[in-house]
């Protein structure tokens, strides 16, 4: 047995899955359990569980493959020279090159689990196949519609995004909160329908909550379209989760490359939440000629599962510089100067399919939340600390010196959630709950969701607000696993509510059904949702947010993207419970995930990308 992998797994520093995978690869290759191959295989497995699609061998040069407080440093395997490492790996029958079928695939200096290499390669191929320009059936009508939708010089970024989306079968629109992504989507839909009224258009999102928000926003903005307008009647009337669209079930998906979706155009919201596997499955199930339009915020947290698909597609922070052909076309169509600085011949191919929305209409340019998010995004920790200290209107820094949830903070939480418990109807309870949320960076520890949820419920019971039972009237719940039979998915949020028949039901908001009831005995794995992780909050927004960050001992959970995502969940008021170290560390540490998708799409190699 491998002493190194066994010790690391026993001490919880790698998963049992990673240990057994390393030992499996060693056994298949007739090598020792302590071999470089075994440890490398375990590292690939462990890295994939942390969100990486592959490992970059360059990243580990002359460094230990693992860090440990339990194993002596000189006993830990150290990465050899790149050439030696590649040679050692390729001696194994379990390691193949691109195009071969092996448990591990070595492509250049990146080592993948086979399935992730396959997903990434196929996804890149699918996107690349949609990058050619599309001839519009009615180009003059297109220009006329743009002039009608944007009659003056306002909203030029949105106007450009509409034009970009119409010229390619693949388009990506990235923008922060309040930058008008939904308004842009409606105008894209109107122009598409104007060009081709019989186009089969589907709206989708990463989660049920995001799908509901997308549809609610579209319905609100439909009032700006005349009731008799044909476009209004042809706009999509529903938005689905990607899982629901693909027909996820116990035996897999209903739609794939052998059973294509009957779709001509798909628009996906909150694309930053979509992991590599799901994005591959979605594009794999689309006809080659179908349009794909992705919406999201490339500065948000990446998906929980492996991949940073949206960031990879947009060049991981690189500026978008259009090619000469694209710039000339945009200048002609929009009748605006795109700027010589945005013109570069021989540019990265995917850049012509991308548009950024940076002007926020939710956060005032001088507003505290918007300014704070902007400074976090550029990693200016000094400005962030200064803003948090000086803010007085919508941002409040509650300094934490004990790395515990102190009693005054707990009392603030209870004051905000009391209206949920005291609500006289399920509708009012949802309204109260959606107005405020506690967001945490971590699951475990004194400032993690498990402990904070426990303390909130304990305090509620002490005050006599809730029953002593685990399942009580007014309990907020977060679904932890997918249940295809009852159409519930990981991340769905609901409330337990006692109905007129005196039975306790799990209630969920549904864009089509209103309030949907499910008996609590039929619920999949779930837990309380008074406090939830920042990851789980993606796709949601709240009037007020309390963001809780851990200190030094859990610093690995902190990143620039996590802080930015937590901040931008708040519409009107943000409180941050953290010490100075946590804010500074998060600002200075952008999330780095290893993958080859950006390179496959023609962006520069990862080592030349900005850090």
PDB file of N, CA, C and O in Angstrom, residues 418-443:
ATOM      1  N   UNK A 418     -36.927  37.648  11.514  1.00  0.00           N
ATOM      2  CA  UNK A 418     -38.149  37.509  12.309  1.00  0.00           C
ATOM      3  C   UNK A 418     -39.395  37.643  11.432  1.00  0.00           C
ATOM      4  O   UNK A 418     -40.398  36.958  11.633  1.00  0.00           O
ATOM      5  N   UNK A 419     -39.321  38.494  10.427  1.00  0.00           N
ATOM      6  CA  UNK A 419     -40.485  38.710   9.551  1.00  0.00           C
ATOM      7  C   UNK A 419     -40.824  37.464   8.738  1.00  0.00           C
ATOM      8  O   UNK A 419     -41.975  37.280   8.328  1.00  0.00           O
ATOM      9  N   UNK A 420     -39.837  36.588   8.491  1.00  0.00           N
ATOM     10  CA  UNK A 420     -40.117  35.340   7.775  1.00  0.00           C
ATOM     11  C   UNK A 420     -40.964  34.430   8.659  1.00  0.00           C
ATOM     12  O   UNK A 420     -41.978  33.868   8.223  1.00  0.00           O
ATOM     13  N   UNK A 421     -40.537  34.279   9.903  1.00  0.00           N
ATOM     14  CA  UNK A 421     -41.254  33.402  10.839  1.00  0.00           C
ATOM     15  C   UNK A 421     -42.652  33.925  11.134  1.00  0.00           C
ATOM     16  O   UNK A 421     -43.613  33.148  11.267  1.00  0.00           O
ATOM     17  N   UNK A 422     -42.816  35.244  11.205  1.00  0.00           N
ATOM     18  CA  UNK A 422     -44.099  35.833  11.592  1.00  0.00           C
ATOM     19  C   UNK A 422     -45.020  36.096  10.404  1.00  0.00           C
ATOM     20  O   UNK A 422     -46.130  36.597  10.580  1.00  0.00           O
ATOM     21  N   UNK A 423     -44.587  35.766   9.193  1.00  0.00           N
ATOM     22  CA  UNK A 423     -45.401  36.018   8.009  1.00  0.00           C
ATOM     23  C   UNK A 423     -46.736  35.275   8.102  1.00  0.00           C
ATOM     24  O   UNK A 423     -46.804  34.146   8.597  1.00  0.00           O
ATOM     25  N   UNK A 424     -47.786  35.916   7.606  1.00  0.00           N
ATOM     26  CA  UNK A 424     -49.123  35.322   7.689  1.00  0.00           C
ATOM     27  C   UNK A 424     -49.487  34.502   6.456  1.00  0.00           C
ATOM     28  O   UNK A 424     -50.541  33.875   6.420  1.00  0.00           O
ATOM     29  N   UNK A 425     -48.626  34.502   5.460  1.00  0.00           N
ATOM     30  CA  UNK A 425     -48.878  33.701   4.262  1.00  0.00           C
ATOM     31  C   UNK A 425     -47.542  33.273   3.679  1.00  0.00           C
ATOM     32  O   UNK A 425     -46.503  33.890   3.939  1.00  0.00           O
ATOM     33  N   UNK A 426     -47.571  32.234   2.876  1.00  0.00           N
ATOM     34  CA  UNK A 426     -46.340  31.731   2.264  1.00  0.00           C
ATOM     35  C   UNK A 426     -45.776  32.779   1.297  1.00  0.00           C
ATOM     36  O   UNK A 426     -44.551  32.931   1.166  1.00  0.00           O
ATOM     37  N   UNK A 427     -46.642  33.520   0.619  1.00  0.00           N
ATOM     38  CA  UNK A 427     -46.176  34.559  -0.300  1.00  0.00           C
ATOM     39  C   UNK A 427     -45.398  35.633   0.456  1.00  0.00           C
ATOM     40  O   UNK A 427     -44.328  36.067  -0.004  1.00  0.00           O
ATOM     41  N   UNK A 428     -45.927  36.062   1.600  1.00  0.00           N
ATOM     42  CA  UNK A 428     -45.230  37.092   2.384  1.00  0.00           C
ATOM     43  C   UNK A 428     -43.945  36.542   2.997  1.00  0.00           C
ATOM     44  O   UNK A 428     -42.959  37.273   3.139  1.00  0.00           O
ATOM     45  N   UNK A 429     -43.967  35.275   3.346  1.00  0.00           N
ATOM     46  CA  UNK A 429     -42.756  34.667   3.900  1.00  0.00           C
ATOM     47  C   UNK A 429     -41.640  34.649   2.854  1.00  0.00           C
ATOM     48  O   UNK A 429     -40.483  34.970   3.154  1.00  0.00           O
ATOM     49  N   UNK A 430     -41.986  34.277   1.625  1.00  0.00           N
ATOM     50  CA  UNK A 430     -40.989  34.289   0.549  1.00  0.00           C
ATOM     51  C   UNK A 430     -40.480  35.705   0.297  1.00  0.00           C
ATOM     52  O   UNK A 430     -39.279  35.926   0.106  1.00  0.00           O
ATOM     53  N   UNK A 431     -41.403  36.660   0.299  1.00  0.00           N
ATOM     54  CA  UNK A 431     -41.009  38.042   0.050  1.00  0.00           C
ATOM     55  C   UNK A 431     -40.037  38.525   1.117  1.00  0.00           C
ATOM     56  O   UNK A 431     -39.019  39.170   0.812  1.00  0.00           O
ATOM     57  N   UNK A 432     -40.305  38.173   2.378  1.00  0.00           N
ATOM     58  CA  UNK A 432     -39.414  38.577   3.467  1.00  0.00           C
ATOM     59  C   UNK A 432     -38.070  37.872   3.379  1.00  0.00           C
ATOM     60  O   UNK A 432     -37.011  38.477   3.590  1.00  0.00           O
ATOM     61  N   UNK A 433     -38.097  36.587   3.029  1.00  0.00           N
ATOM     62  CA  UNK A 433     -36.859  35.815   2.973  1.00  0.00           C
ATOM     63  C   UNK A 433     -35.969  36.271   1.824  1.00  0.00           C
ATOM     64  O   UNK A 433     -34.743  36.318   1.938  1.00  0.00           O
ATOM     65  N   UNK A 434     -36.577  36.614   0.690  1.00  0.00           N
ATOM     66  CA  UNK A 434     -35.791  37.030  -0.465  1.00  0.00           C
ATOM     67  C   UNK A 434     -35.223  38.438  -0.322  1.00  0.00           C
ATOM     68  O   UNK A 434     -34.396  38.865  -1.130  1.00  0.00           O
ATOM     69  N   UNK A 435     -35.640  39.166   0.710  1.00  0.00           N
ATOM     70  CA  UNK A 435     -35.141  40.530   0.879  1.00  0.00           C
ATOM     71  C   UNK A 435     -33.806  40.579   1.611  1.00  0.00           C
ATOM     72  O   UNK A 435     -33.088  41.583   1.550  1.00  0.00           O
ATOM     73  N   UNK A 436     -33.435  39.506   2.306  1.00  0.00           N
ATOM     74  CA  UNK A 436     -32.202  39.495   3.096  1.00  0.00           C
ATOM     75  C   UNK A 436     -31.614  38.096   3.099  1.00  0.00           C
ATOM     76  O   UNK A 436     -32.335  37.108   3.122  1.00  0.00           O
ATOM     77  N   UNK A 437     -30.281  38.033   3.069  1.00  0.00           N
ATOM     78  CA  UNK A 437     -29.645  36.724   3.129  1.00  0.00           C
ATOM     79  C   UNK A 437     -28.270  36.832   3.784  1.00  0.00           C
ATOM     80  O   UNK A 437     -27.533  37.803   3.586  1.00  0.00           O
ATOM     81  N   UNK A 438     -27.944  35.806   4.568  1.00  0.00           N
ATOM     82  CA  UNK A 438     -26.609  35.651   5.139  1.00  0.00           C
ATOM     83  C   UNK A 438     -25.799  34.786   4.181  1.00  0.00           C
ATOM     84  O   UNK A 438     -26.200  33.667   3.860  1.00  0.00           O
ATOM     85  N   UNK A 439     -24.669  35.290   3.719  1.00  0.00           N
ATOM     86  CA  UNK A 439     -23.806  34.560   2.788  1.00  0.00           C
ATOM     87  C   UNK A 439     -22.452  34.309   3.433  1.00  0.00           C
ATOM     88  O   UNK A 439     -21.858  35.216   4.015  1.00  0.00           O
ATOM     89  N   UNK A 440     -21.983  33.065   3.311  1.00  0.00           N
ATOM     90  CA  UNK A 440     -20.708  32.671   3.916  1.00  0.00           C
ATOM     91  C   UNK A 440     -19.751  32.187   2.829  1.00  0.00           C
ATOM     92  O   UNK A 440     -20.166  31.682   1.781  1.00  0.00           O
ATOM     93  N   UNK A 441     -18.471  32.297   3.132  1.00  0.00           N
ATOM     94  CA  UNK A 441     -17.453  31.822   2.196  1.00  0.00           C
ATOM     95  C   UNK A 441     -17.208  30.333   2.339  1.00  0.00           C
ATOM     96  O   UNK A 441     -16.750  29.685   1.398  1.00  0.00           O
ATOM     97  N   UNK A 442     -17.495  29.781   3.540  1.00  0.00           N
ATOM     98  CA  UNK A 442     -17.137  28.391   3.835  1.00  0.00           C
ATOM     99  C   UNK A 442     -18.327  27.649   4.415  1.00  0.00           C
ATOM    100  O   UNK A 442     -19.306  28.248   4.871  1.00  0.00           O
ATOM    101  N   UNK A 443     -18.201  26.342   4.412  1.00  0.00           N
ATOM    102  CA  UNK A 443     -19.241  25.476   4.972  1.00  0.00           C
ATOM    103  C   UNK A 443     -18.967  25.123   6.430  1.00  0.00           C
ATOM    104  O   UNK A 443     -19.886  25.065   7.249  1.00  0.00           O
TER     105      UNK A 443
END
